[in-house]
mmCIF file of C-alpha atoms and ligand atoms in Angstrom:
data_model
loop_
_atom_site.group_PDB
_atom_site.id
_atom_site.type_symbol
_atom_site.label_atom_id
_atom_site.label_comp_id
_atom_site.label_asym_id
_atom_site.label_seq_id
_atom_site.Cartn_x
_atom_site.Cartn_y
_atom_site.Cartn_z
ATOM 1 C CA UNK A 1155 -68.951 -46.047 -76.644
ATOM 2 C CA UNK A 1156 -64.800 -46.068 -75.800
ATOM 3 C CA UNK A 1157 -62.028 -45.625 -78.336
ATOM 4 C CA UNK A 1158 -59.929 -47.872 -80.284
ATOM 5 C CA UNK A 1159 -56.924 -47.507 -82.605
ATOM 6 C CA UNK A 1160 -57.571 -49.625 -85.767
ATOM 7 C CA UNK A 1161 -56.513 -50.471 -88.983
ATOM 8 C CA UNK A 1162 -59.153 -49.249 -91.475
ATOM 9 C CA UNK A 1163 -58.845 -50.548 -94.799
ATOM 10 C CA UNK A 1164 -61.316 -47.412 -96.392
ATOM 11 C CA UNK A 1165 -61.323 -48.401 -99.950
ATOM 12 C CA UNK A 1166 -60.121 -51.112 -102.173
ATOM 13 C CA UNK A 1167 -56.036 -50.458 -103.990
ATOM 14 C CA UNK A 1168 -55.446 -48.047 -101.206
ATOM 15 C CA UNK A 1169 -52.982 -48.895 -96.926
ATOM 16 C CA UNK A 1170 -54.735 -49.735 -94.020
ATOM 17 C CA UNK A 1171 -54.155 -46.124 -92.500
ATOM 18 C CA UNK A 1172 -54.191 -46.512 -88.311
ATOM 19 C CA UNK A 1173 -57.161 -44.428 -86.545
ATOM 20 C CA UNK A 1174 -59.225 -43.977 -83.113
ATOM 21 C CA UNK A 1175 -62.354 -45.237 -84.384
ATOM 22 C CA UNK A 1176 -65.318 -44.656 -82.258
ATOM 23 C CA UNK A 1177 -66.557 -48.293 -80.859
ATOM 24 C CA UNK A 1178 -70.370 -48.498 -79.410
ATOM 25 C CA UNK A 1179 -71.057 -50.650 -76.637
ATOM 26 C CA UNK A 1180 -72.124 -54.410 -77.021
ATOM 27 C CA UNK A 1181 -75.884 -54.604 -77.780
ATOM 28 C CA UNK A 1182 -78.170 -57.896 -77.572
ATOM 29 C CA UNK A 1183 -76.414 -61.821 -77.415
ATOM 30 C CA UNK A 1184 -72.788 -59.120 -78.009
ATOM 31 C CA UNK A 1185 -69.269 -58.608 -76.421
ATOM 32 C CA UNK A 1186 -66.610 -56.254 -76.314
ATOM 33 C CA UNK A 1187 -63.228 -57.952 -76.756
ATOM 34 C CA UNK A 1188 -59.783 -56.236 -75.685
ATOM 35 C CA UNK A 1189 -57.153 -57.760 -78.922
ATOM 36 C CA UNK A 1190 -54.183 -58.657 -77.334
ATOM 37 C CA UNK A 1191 -52.882 -60.166 -80.382
ATOM 38 C CA UNK A 1192 -54.021 -60.774 -83.706
ATOM 39 C CA UNK A 1193 -52.003 -62.650 -86.575
ATOM 40 C CA UNK A 1194 -51.965 -61.173 -90.319
ATOM 41 C CA UNK A 1195 -53.939 -64.008 -92.283
ATOM 42 C CA UNK A 1196 -53.508 -63.801 -96.510
ATOM 43 C CA UNK A 1197 -57.454 -63.779 -96.873
ATOM 44 C CA UNK A 1198 -56.892 -60.304 -95.080
ATOM 45 C CA UNK A 1199 -55.559 -59.309 -97.908
ATOM 46 C CA UNK A 1200 -57.866 -60.838 -100.497
ATOM 47 C CA UNK A 1201 -59.724 -56.877 -99.966
ATOM 48 C CA UNK A 1202 -57.060 -54.826 -101.035
ATOM 49 C CA UNK A 1203 -57.742 -54.917 -104.298
ATOM 50 C CA UNK A 1204 -61.545 -54.972 -103.908
ATOM 51 C CA UNK A 1205 -61.503 -58.635 -105.111
ATOM 52 C CA UNK A 1206 -63.634 -59.884 -102.084
ATOM 53 C CA UNK A 1207 -67.817 -59.300 -102.017
ATOM 54 C CA UNK A 1208 -68.001 -59.943 -98.017
ATOM 55 C CA UNK A 1209 -65.468 -56.736 -97.660
ATOM 56 C CA UNK A 1210 -67.685 -53.713 -97.631
ATOM 57 C CA UNK A 1211 -65.793 -50.918 -97.045
ATOM 58 C CA UNK A 1212 -64.346 -49.220 -94.818
ATOM 59 C CA UNK A 1213 -63.685 -51.384 -93.542
ATOM 60 C CA UNK A 1214 -61.559 -52.811 -90.350
ATOM 61 C CA UNK A 1215 -59.719 -56.159 -91.528
ATOM 62 C CA UNK A 1216 -58.335 -58.796 -88.798
ATOM 63 C CA UNK A 1217 -59.534 -62.615 -88.362
ATOM 64 C CA UNK A 1218 -56.520 -64.647 -86.287
ATOM 65 C CA UNK A 1219 -57.029 -62.850 -82.593
ATOM 66 C CA UNK A 1220 -57.352 -63.221 -78.866
ATOM 67 C CA UNK A 1221 -57.752 -61.121 -75.882
ATOM 68 C CA UNK A 1222 -59.874 -60.805 -73.563
ATOM 69 C CA UNK A 1223 -63.982 -60.082 -72.462
ATOM 70 C CA UNK A 1224 -63.908 -56.372 -70.921
ATOM 71 C CA UNK A 1225 -68.161 -55.892 -72.095
ATOM 72 C CA UNK A 1226 -71.080 -57.832 -72.005
ATOM 73 C CA UNK A 1227 -74.475 -57.141 -73.172
ATOM 74 C CA UNK A 1228 -78.005 -58.401 -72.608
ATOM 75 C CA UNK A 1229 -78.039 -61.778 -72.429
ATOM 76 C CA UNK A 1230 -75.158 -63.442 -72.770
ATOM 77 C CA UNK A 1231 -73.938 -66.929 -70.761
ATOM 78 C CA UNK A 1232 -71.885 -68.127 -71.850
ATOM 79 C CA UNK A 1233 -68.433 -65.747 -70.973
ATOM 80 C CA UNK A 1234 -67.511 -63.591 -68.363
ATOM 81 C CA UNK A 1235 -65.518 -60.407 -68.052
ATOM 82 C CA UNK A 1236 -61.719 -61.138 -67.812
ATOM 83 C CA UNK A 1237 -62.571 -64.670 -69.846
ATOM 84 C CA UNK A 1238 -59.801 -65.192 -72.109
ATOM 85 C CA UNK A 1239 -61.367 -65.492 -76.228
ATOM 86 C CA UNK A 1240 -60.206 -66.169 -79.166
ATOM 87 C CA UNK A 1241 -62.887 -64.889 -81.840
ATOM 88 C CA UNK A 1242 -64.532 -67.260 -84.175
ATOM 89 C CA UNK A 1243 -64.783 -65.933 -88.030
ATOM 90 C CA UNK A 1244 -67.159 -69.091 -88.085
ATOM 91 C CA UNK A 1245 -69.329 -68.982 -85.292
ATOM 92 C CA UNK A 1246 -71.908 -72.116 -83.669
ATOM 93 C CA UNK A 1247 -74.958 -71.350 -82.598
ATOM 94 C CA UNK A 1248 -75.719 -75.114 -81.565
ATOM 95 C CA UNK A 1249 -79.682 -74.060 -82.645
ATOM 96 C CA UNK A 1250 -79.313 -74.222 -86.884
ATOM 97 C CA UNK A 1251 -79.482 -77.842 -88.658
ATOM 98 C CA UNK A 1252 -76.012 -76.839 -89.973
ATOM 99 C CA UNK A 1253 -74.976 -77.694 -85.546
ATOM 100 C CA UNK A 1254 -77.724 -79.758 -85.005
ATOM 101 C CA UNK A 1255 -76.653 -82.120 -87.838
ATOM 102 C CA UNK A 1256 -72.863 -83.530 -86.425
ATOM 103 C CA UNK A 1257 -71.776 -83.322 -89.473
ATOM 104 C CA UNK A 1258 -70.733 -80.331 -90.268
ATOM 105 C CA UNK A 1259 -68.508 -77.294 -88.309
ATOM 106 C CA UNK A 1260 -69.915 -74.751 -91.043
ATOM 107 C CA UNK A 1261 -73.445 -72.741 -88.611
ATOM 108 C CA UNK A 1262 -74.881 -69.557 -91.066
ATOM 109 C CA UNK A 1263 -76.789 -68.062 -88.667
ATOM 110 C CA UNK A 1264 -75.840 -64.917 -89.219
ATOM 111 C CA UNK A 1265 -73.590 -65.393 -92.147
ATOM 112 C CA UNK A 1266 -76.202 -62.769 -94.363
ATOM 113 C CA UNK A 1267 -75.274 -59.720 -92.055
ATOM 114 C CA UNK A 1268 -71.301 -60.906 -91.139
ATOM 115 C CA UNK A 1269 -70.631 -60.920 -94.886
ATOM 116 C CA UNK A 1270 -72.234 -57.092 -95.247
ATOM 117 C CA UNK A 1271 -69.840 -55.841 -92.691
ATOM 118 C CA UNK A 1272 -72.485 -55.605 -89.724
ATOM 119 C CA UNK A 1273 -73.304 -57.166 -86.763
ATOM 120 C CA UNK A 1274 -76.475 -60.069 -85.761
ATOM 121 C CA UNK A 1275 -78.746 -56.272 -85.554
ATOM 122 C CA UNK A 1276 -77.745 -54.927 -89.078
ATOM 123 C CA UNK A 1277 -76.059 -52.364 -87.930
ATOM 124 C CA UNK A 1278 -71.877 -51.724 -87.441
ATOM 125 C CA UNK A 1279 -70.845 -50.867 -84.063
ATOM 126 C CA UNK A 1280 -67.340 -49.382 -85.392
ATOM 127 C CA UNK A 1281 -68.048 -45.127 -86.645
ATOM 128 C CA UNK A 1282 -65.262 -43.052 -87.378
ATOM 129 C CA UNK A 1283 -65.485 -39.523 -87.475
ATOM 130 C CA UNK A 1284 -69.426 -40.362 -87.715
ATOM 131 C CA UNK A 1285 -69.791 -42.728 -90.286
ATOM 132 C CA UNK A 1286 -70.264 -46.165 -90.044
ATOM 133 C CA UNK A 1287 -67.259 -48.637 -90.684
ATOM 134 C CA UNK A 1288 -67.581 -51.750 -90.912
ATOM 135 C CA UNK A 1289 -66.560 -55.320 -89.378
ATOM 136 C CA UNK A 1290 -64.725 -57.844 -91.537
ATOM 137 C CA UNK A 1291 -65.752 -61.590 -90.828
ATOM 138 C CA UNK A 1292 -67.637 -60.622 -87.751
ATOM 139 C CA UNK A 1293 -64.291 -60.442 -86.202
ATOM 140 C CA UNK A 1294 -62.585 -56.726 -87.070
ATOM 141 C CA UNK A 1295 -59.216 -57.855 -84.841
ATOM 142 C CA UNK A 1296 -57.699 -54.888 -85.749
ATOM 143 C CA UNK A 1297 -59.092 -52.937 -83.380
ATOM 144 C CA UNK A 1298 -58.022 -53.108 -79.558
ATOM 145 C CA UNK A 1299 -60.960 -52.888 -79.519
ATOM 146 C CA UNK A 1300 -63.893 -55.103 -81.767
ATOM 147 C CA UNK A 1301 -66.810 -56.532 -80.953
ATOM 148 C CA UNK A 1302 -68.601 -59.889 -81.240
ATOM 149 C CA UNK A 1303 -71.647 -61.973 -81.118
ATOM 150 C CA UNK A 1304 -71.682 -64.320 -78.397
ATOM 151 C CA UNK A 1305 -71.841 -67.758 -81.230
ATOM 152 C CA UNK A 1306 -68.886 -66.172 -82.487
ATOM 153 C CA UNK A 1307 -66.438 -66.242 -79.317
ATOM 154 C CA UNK A 1308 -64.206 -69.690 -78.441
ATOM 155 C CA UNK A 1309 -63.966 -69.048 -74.776
ATOM 156 C CA UNK A 1310 -59.913 -70.201 -73.961
ATOM 157 C CA UNK A 1311 -57.931 -71.187 -71.023
ATOM 158 C CA UNK A 1312 -56.791 -68.254 -69.259
ATOM 159 C CA UNK A 1313 -52.785 -70.271 -69.346
ATOM 160 C CA UNK A 1314 -52.122 -69.570 -72.467
ATOM 161 C CA UNK A 1315 -49.988 -66.181 -73.821
ATOM 162 C CA UNK A 1316 -52.338 -64.634 -76.231
ATOM 163 C CA UNK A 1317 -49.773 -63.522 -78.240
ATOM 164 C CA UNK A 1318 -49.550 -66.855 -79.633
ATOM 165 C CA UNK A 1319 -52.346 -68.541 -79.352
ATOM 166 C CA UNK A 1320 -53.843 -65.641 -81.264
ATOM 167 C CA UNK A 1321 -52.633 -68.642 -83.861
ATOM 168 C CA UNK A 1322 -55.163 -70.579 -83.608
ATOM 169 C CA UNK A 1323 -58.126 -68.004 -84.600
ATOM 170 C CA UNK A 1324 -57.329 -69.671 -88.578
ATOM 171 C CA UNK A 1325 -54.167 -70.481 -89.275
ATOM 172 C CA UNK A 1326 -53.135 -73.421 -86.376
ATOM 173 C CA UNK A 1327 -56.497 -75.139 -86.345
ATOM 174 C CA UNK A 1328 -57.331 -74.811 -90.120
ATOM 175 C CA UNK A 1329 -54.283 -76.887 -90.329
ATOM 176 C CA UNK A 1330 -54.736 -79.121 -88.299
ATOM 177 C CA UNK A 1331 -57.649 -79.221 -87.888
ATOM 178 C CA UNK A 1332 -58.049 -80.619 -91.650
ATOM 179 C CA UNK A 1333 -55.224 -83.502 -90.863
ATOM 180 C CA UNK A 1334 -56.764 -84.593 -88.559
ATOM 181 C CA UNK A 1335 -59.687 -85.576 -88.785
ATOM 182 C CA UNK A 1336 -59.158 -86.988 -92.735
ATOM 183 C CA UNK A 1337 -55.221 -88.898 -92.322
ATOM 184 C CA UNK A 1338 -54.667 -92.091 -90.444
ATOM 185 C CA UNK A 1339 -52.826 -93.772 -88.444
ATOM 186 C CA UNK A 1340 -49.637 -94.903 -91.650
ATOM 187 C CA UNK A 1341 -50.684 -93.168 -94.242
ATOM 188 C CA UNK A 1342 -48.319 -91.828 -96.664
ATOM 189 C CA UNK A 1343 -49.473 -88.027 -97.803
ATOM 190 C CA UNK A 1344 -48.399 -84.729 -99.651
ATOM 191 C CA UNK A 1345 -48.920 -81.287 -98.937
ATOM 192 C CA UNK A 1346 -49.494 -78.708 -101.649
ATOM 193 C CA UNK A 1347 -48.045 -74.726 -100.003
ATOM 194 C CA UNK A 1348 -45.852 -74.779 -97.226
ATOM 195 C CA UNK A 1349 -47.644 -71.750 -95.536
ATOM 196 C CA UNK A 1350 -49.670 -70.681 -93.063
ATOM 197 C CA UNK A 1351 -52.062 -73.341 -93.617
ATOM 198 C CA UNK A 1352 -49.311 -76.036 -94.956
ATOM 199 C CA UNK A 1353 -47.341 -75.998 -92.338
ATOM 200 C CA UNK A 1354 -50.058 -77.002 -89.652
ATOM 201 C CA UNK A 1355 -51.066 -79.071 -92.187
ATOM 202 C CA UNK A 1356 -48.223 -81.053 -91.657
ATOM 203 C CA UNK A 1357 -47.700 -81.224 -88.503
ATOM 204 C CA UNK A 1358 -51.832 -82.118 -88.516
ATOM 205 C CA UNK A 1359 -50.376 -84.944 -90.469
ATOM 206 C CA UNK A 1360 -47.812 -86.107 -87.930
ATOM 207 C CA UNK A 1361 -50.120 -86.150 -85.534
ATOM 208 C CA UNK A 1362 -52.325 -88.342 -87.076
ATOM 209 C CA UNK A 1363 -48.991 -90.542 -87.358
ATOM 210 C CA UNK A 1364 -48.775 -90.262 -90.991
ATOM 211 C CA UNK A 1365 -45.923 -92.338 -92.482
ATOM 212 C CA UNK A 1366 -44.853 -89.603 -95.097
ATOM 213 C CA UNK A 1367 -45.258 -86.225 -94.685
ATOM 214 C CA UNK A 1368 -44.807 -85.166 -98.889
ATOM 215 C CA UNK A 1369 -44.222 -81.210 -98.962
ATOM 216 C CA UNK A 1370 -44.436 -79.478 -101.774
ATOM 217 C CA UNK A 1371 -43.708 -75.308 -102.421
ATOM 218 C CA UNK A 1372 -42.585 -73.052 -104.807
ATOM 219 C CA UNK A 1373 -39.422 -71.320 -102.215
ATOM 220 C CA UNK A 1374 -37.198 -75.002 -101.156
ATOM 221 C CA UNK A 1375 -36.489 -72.031 -98.479
ATOM 222 C CA UNK A 1376 -39.854 -73.655 -96.588
ATOM 223 C CA UNK A 1377 -38.012 -76.529 -96.155
ATOM 224 C CA UNK A 1378 -36.303 -75.866 -92.850
ATOM 225 C CA UNK A 1379 -39.682 -75.731 -91.585
ATOM 226 C CA UNK A 1380 -41.188 -77.707 -93.219
ATOM 227 C CA UNK A 1381 -38.674 -81.278 -91.879
ATOM 228 C CA UNK A 1382 -38.414 -79.328 -87.836
ATOM 229 C CA UNK A 1383 -42.294 -79.852 -88.322
ATOM 230 C CA UNK A 1384 -42.339 -83.681 -89.830
ATOM 231 C CA UNK A 1385 -42.198 -83.194 -93.040
ATOM 232 C CA UNK A 1386 -40.404 -85.871 -94.293
ATOM 233 C CA UNK A 1387 -39.810 -84.935 -98.097
ATOM 234 C CA UNK A 1388 -39.589 -82.300 -100.122
ATOM 235 C CA UNK A 1389 -40.412 -81.988 -103.687
ATOM 236 C CA UNK A 1390 -39.457 -79.144 -105.645
ATOM 237 C CA UNK A 1391 -42.830 -77.233 -107.291
ATOM 238 C CA UNK A 1392 -40.926 -75.208 -109.680
ATOM 239 C CA UNK A 1393 -40.672 -77.852 -112.124
ATOM 240 C CA UNK A 1394 -43.492 -79.037 -114.843
ATOM 241 C CA UNK A 1395 -46.140 -80.160 -113.300
ATOM 242 C CA UNK A 1396 -46.929 -83.273 -114.693
ATOM 243 C CA UNK A 1397 -43.189 -84.559 -113.346
ATOM 244 C CA UNK A 1398 -44.305 -83.288 -109.665
ATOM 245 C CA UNK A 1399 -46.518 -85.442 -109.666
ATOM 246 C CA UNK A 1400 -45.308 -88.287 -110.985
ATOM 247 C CA UNK A 1401 -42.406 -87.597 -108.404
ATOM 248 C CA UNK A 1402 -45.081 -88.132 -105.469
ATOM 249 C CA UNK A 1403 -46.419 -91.598 -107.626
ATOM 250 C CA UNK A 1404 -42.956 -92.538 -107.120
ATOM 251 C CA UNK A 1405 -42.334 -91.673 -103.399
ATOM 252 C CA UNK A 1406 -45.282 -93.179 -102.783
ATOM 253 C CA UNK A 1407 -45.941 -96.399 -104.709
ATOM 254 C CA UNK A 1408 -48.592 -94.563 -107.016
ATOM 255 C CA UNK A 1409 -49.890 -92.306 -105.071
ATOM 256 C CA UNK A 1410 -50.590 -90.971 -101.459
ATOM 257 C CA UNK A 1411 -53.418 -91.177 -99.494
ATOM 258 C CA UNK A 1412 -54.477 -88.004 -98.859
ATOM 259 C CA UNK A 1413 -53.289 -84.937 -100.204
ATOM 260 C CA UNK A 1414 -53.653 -81.207 -98.873
ATOM 261 C CA UNK A 1415 -54.109 -78.489 -101.846
ATOM 262 C CA UNK A 1416 -52.738 -75.543 -99.983
ATOM 263 C CA UNK A 1417 -51.776 -72.860 -101.918
ATOM 264 C CA UNK A 1418 -55.226 -71.678 -103.860
ATOM 265 C CA UNK A 1419 -54.006 -72.534 -107.649
ATOM 266 C CA UNK A 1420 -55.983 -74.191 -109.519
ATOM 267 C CA UNK A 1421 -53.624 -75.610 -110.950
ATOM 268 C CA UNK A 1422 -52.662 -77.035 -108.199
ATOM 269 C CA UNK A 1423 -55.370 -77.820 -106.737
ATOM 270 C CA UNK A 1424 -55.628 -80.311 -110.675
ATOM 271 C CA UNK A 1425 -51.544 -82.732 -109.323
ATOM 272 C CA UNK A 1426 -53.351 -83.029 -105.974
ATOM 273 C CA UNK A 1427 -56.440 -84.493 -107.233
ATOM 274 C CA UNK A 1428 -53.662 -86.214 -109.584
ATOM 275 C CA UNK A 1429 -52.022 -87.509 -107.050
ATOM 276 C CA UNK A 1430 -54.312 -89.104 -105.342
ATOM 277 C CA UNK A 1431 -53.862 -92.644 -105.325
ATOM 278 C CA UNK A 1432 -56.793 -95.482 -106.805
ATOM 279 C CA UNK A 1433 -59.514 -96.751 -104.125
ATOM 280 C CA UNK A 1434 -59.516 -94.327 -101.686
ATOM 281 C CA UNK A 1435 -56.784 -91.278 -102.056
ATOM 282 C CA UNK A 1436 -58.941 -88.290 -101.131
ATOM 283 C CA UNK A 1437 -57.767 -84.579 -101.892
ATOM 284 C CA UNK A 1438 -58.948 -82.206 -99.520
ATOM 285 C CA UNK A 1439 -58.627 -78.545 -100.828
ATOM 286 C CA UNK A 1440 -58.312 -75.658 -98.015
ATOM 287 C CA UNK A 1441 -56.627 -72.728 -100.275
ATOM 288 C CA UNK A 1442 -59.321 -70.315 -101.711
ATOM 289 C CA UNK A 1443 -59.535 -69.791 -105.063
ATOM 290 C CA UNK A 1444 -59.256 -66.795 -107.114
ATOM 291 C CA UNK A 1445 -63.186 -66.257 -107.348
ATOM 292 C CA UNK A 1446 -65.035 -67.720 -110.458
ATOM 293 C CA UNK A 1447 -62.575 -70.631 -110.663
ATOM 294 C CA UNK A 1448 -62.953 -74.081 -111.880
ATOM 295 C CA UNK A 1449 -61.693 -77.045 -111.208
ATOM 296 C CA UNK A 1450 -61.891 -79.940 -113.455
ATOM 297 C CA UNK A 1451 -60.400 -83.520 -113.418
ATOM 298 C CA UNK A 1452 -61.685 -86.823 -115.670
ATOM 299 C CA UNK A 1453 -64.568 -88.193 -114.046
ATOM 300 C CA UNK A 1454 -62.787 -92.302 -114.522
ATOM 301 C CA UNK A 1455 -60.475 -89.563 -111.522
ATOM 302 C CA UNK A 1456 -63.938 -90.332 -108.924
ATOM 303 C CA UNK A 1457 -64.986 -93.594 -110.779
ATOM 304 C CA UNK A 1458 -61.950 -95.021 -108.954
ATOM 305 C CA UNK A 1459 -62.923 -94.174 -105.955
ATOM 306 C CA UNK A 1460 -60.977 -90.754 -104.834
ATOM 307 C CA UNK A 1461 -62.208 -88.076 -102.922
ATOM 308 C CA UNK A 1462 -62.108 -84.426 -103.777
ATOM 309 C CA UNK A 1463 -63.548 -82.866 -100.807
ATOM 310 C CA UNK A 1464 -62.692 -79.072 -98.569
ATOM 311 C CA UNK A 1465 -63.004 -77.854 -95.040
ATOM 312 C CA UNK A 1466 -63.577 -74.366 -93.513
ATOM 313 C CA UNK A 1467 -61.640 -73.638 -90.160
ATOM 314 C CA UNK A 1468 -60.558 -77.305 -90.721
ATOM 315 C CA UNK A 1469 -63.586 -78.511 -90.027
ATOM 316 C CA UNK A 1470 -63.542 -77.554 -86.456
ATOM 317 C CA UNK A 1471 -66.388 -76.210 -84.159
ATOM 318 C CA UNK A 1472 -65.128 -72.973 -82.913
ATOM 319 C CA UNK A 1473 -66.744 -73.006 -79.521
ATOM 320 C CA UNK A 1474 -66.526 -76.218 -78.674
ATOM 321 C CA UNK A 1475 -63.632 -77.809 -79.706
ATOM 322 C CA UNK A 1476 -60.975 -75.571 -79.997
ATOM 323 C CA UNK A 1477 -60.563 -75.515 -75.995
ATOM 324 C CA UNK A 1478 -58.657 -79.095 -77.451
ATOM 325 C CA UNK A 1479 -56.199 -77.729 -79.450
ATOM 326 C CA UNK A 1480 -55.060 -74.976 -76.375
ATOM 327 C CA UNK A 1481 -54.384 -78.677 -74.200
ATOM 328 C CA UNK A 1482 -52.091 -80.101 -77.442
ATOM 329 C CA UNK A 1483 -50.040 -76.504 -77.821
ATOM 330 C CA UNK A 1484 -50.488 -76.748 -73.562
ATOM 331 C CA UNK A 1485 -48.691 -80.230 -73.936
ATOM 332 C CA UNK A 1486 -46.219 -79.761 -75.963
ATOM 333 C CA UNK A 1487 -47.067 -81.815 -78.726
ATOM 334 C CA UNK A 1488 -48.769 -78.379 -81.328
ATOM 335 C CA UNK A 1489 -45.555 -75.866 -82.166
ATOM 336 C CA UNK A 1490 -46.668 -72.560 -82.329
ATOM 337 C CA UNK A 1491 -44.144 -70.233 -81.149
ATOM 338 C CA UNK A 1492 -41.650 -71.050 -83.908
ATOM 339 C CA UNK A 1493 -44.244 -70.274 -86.826
ATOM 340 C CA UNK A 1494 -44.476 -66.564 -85.638
ATOM 341 C CA UNK A 1495 -41.177 -65.087 -87.566
ATOM 342 C CA UNK A 1496 -42.682 -61.467 -86.602
ATOM 343 C CA UNK A 1497 -44.038 -59.797 -84.373
ATOM 344 C CA UNK A 1498 -44.743 -56.510 -84.945
ATOM 345 C CA UNK A 1499 -46.353 -52.866 -83.012
ATOM 346 C CA UNK A 1500 -50.077 -51.822 -85.020
ATOM 347 C CA UNK A 1501 -48.466 -49.239 -86.558
ATOM 348 C CA UNK A 1502 -46.377 -51.699 -88.713
ATOM 349 C CA UNK A 1503 -48.967 -53.581 -90.147
ATOM 350 C CA UNK A 1504 -48.444 -52.312 -93.379
ATOM 351 C CA UNK A 1505 -44.632 -53.861 -93.514
ATOM 352 C CA UNK A 1506 -46.885 -56.980 -92.170
ATOM 353 C CA UNK A 1507 -48.647 -57.538 -94.898
ATOM 354 C CA UNK A 1508 -45.181 -56.545 -97.364
ATOM 355 C CA UNK A 1509 -43.391 -59.892 -95.597
ATOM 356 C CA UNK A 1510 -46.420 -61.680 -96.198
ATOM 357 C CA UNK A 1511 -46.104 -60.828 -100.176
ATOM 358 C CA UNK A 1512 -42.381 -61.214 -100.758
ATOM 359 C CA UNK A 1513 -42.373 -64.408 -98.636
ATOM 360 C CA UNK A 1514 -40.541 -63.739 -95.965
ATOM 361 C CA UNK A 1515 -41.254 -65.065 -92.650
ATOM 362 C CA UNK A 1516 -44.577 -68.035 -91.761
ATOM 363 C CA UNK A 1517 -46.560 -65.352 -89.276
ATOM 364 C CA UNK A 1518 -46.710 -62.406 -88.811
ATOM 365 C CA UNK A 1519 -48.847 -60.980 -85.279
ATOM 366 C CA UNK A 1520 -49.218 -58.037 -84.188
ATOM 367 C CA UNK A 1521 -48.659 -57.189 -80.290
ATOM 368 C CA UNK A 1522 -51.332 -54.497 -78.600
ATOM 369 C CA UNK A 1523 -49.345 -54.746 -75.617
HETATM 370 CU CU1 LIG B 1714 -56.902 -66.578 -91.960
#
C-alpha cells in the first residue's frame, strides 16, 4: 500500500479534487506504474455530466499517460521494474478470438471489469479514507501511481521523453494510426475537426503520402497548426452544411478518397459521408457521438461503392505496435512536441479542462515531475 496524489471526480457535476489516495499493491498479472505525465483528452470530460456509462464514481480519470514500472505482481513476465510504459485503455491479451483474428485491434478480454471501474479480479486498487475509488478506462493516469493489468501496458524505448510520448496513449496514435491505415499515396483526403485527433490525422495522411489534405473546422485559428503538419487546404466549417460539402467536392473533382470525422457530431458525420467520391470513397468515423445518436444516409451512397467505417485507437495494437510510432517520433517523422500547448501541474488539472472547453491550444499535459 502506498500513497499517491490523484485527481478524483467524486460525482457528476463537480470539479476534480486533488486527494491523497491509497494504492494497493499489484495483484496477479498487474503492474504498479509511476506516472510521469498525462495528457488531457476530451473523453475524460464525458464523465463530468454523468454521460459516460463506463465511469463509476468516485473515479480517477486520465488515459493518455506514460510512466515507469515500480512493482510487478505475480505472473507478470513482459515488463520489469524500471521499464518505461504507456498504459493502454485497449489491452492486447494476444489470446482471445479478437486478438487472434488478425482483423482488429479490439481486445475485450477485460472490458467487463474495466467498464465497471475495477481490475480484472473485480476490485479496485484505489481507496480514499477506506472507501473504494474506481479506475477509469482501466488506466487512471491522473494519479501519480496507478495499477494496470500487464496486458494493458505498452513497453516503450526508454530513450524518449515521457512527458511528450504520453500523447501516444491516445490522440497521436488514434489519429496517425487511422490515417496510415486507410490513406494511400496520392489520395485526396478531408479531415473534419482539427482538435487533438484531427491534427494527428493530418500528419498521418501526410506520412501516408496523401496529395491533398483538406482541413475543416469552425475555428479558423486551427489552420496554422494544420498547415504545419501537412494540411494543404482549409474550409471554414461554419457555413451552410451542403455548401461545405460542395466546396470539398469542387476542390477534389467530385469527392475525396478518404474522409475522416473527428468531431463526434452526427451532422458532421453526414457531411463526411457526403464528400466521399463514388466507387471507393471511404468515410472513417473517429469522433465519439453522444449516447443514443444515430447516423442516417441514403443507401445509394453505399450501393455505389462508398464505405463507412471507424476505428478504435487508430486500429493500432498497443503492445505490439506502439513502438513503431515511438520510432517515427525518434526519426523526426512524427511531430508531438508542438501539439503540447500547455504544461500543468496536477493542481491545475481543472484549468486544463477549462482550456480544452474554450478551444484554447491543442493539448494540455499534466506533468508530475
Ligand atoms: Cu483520449
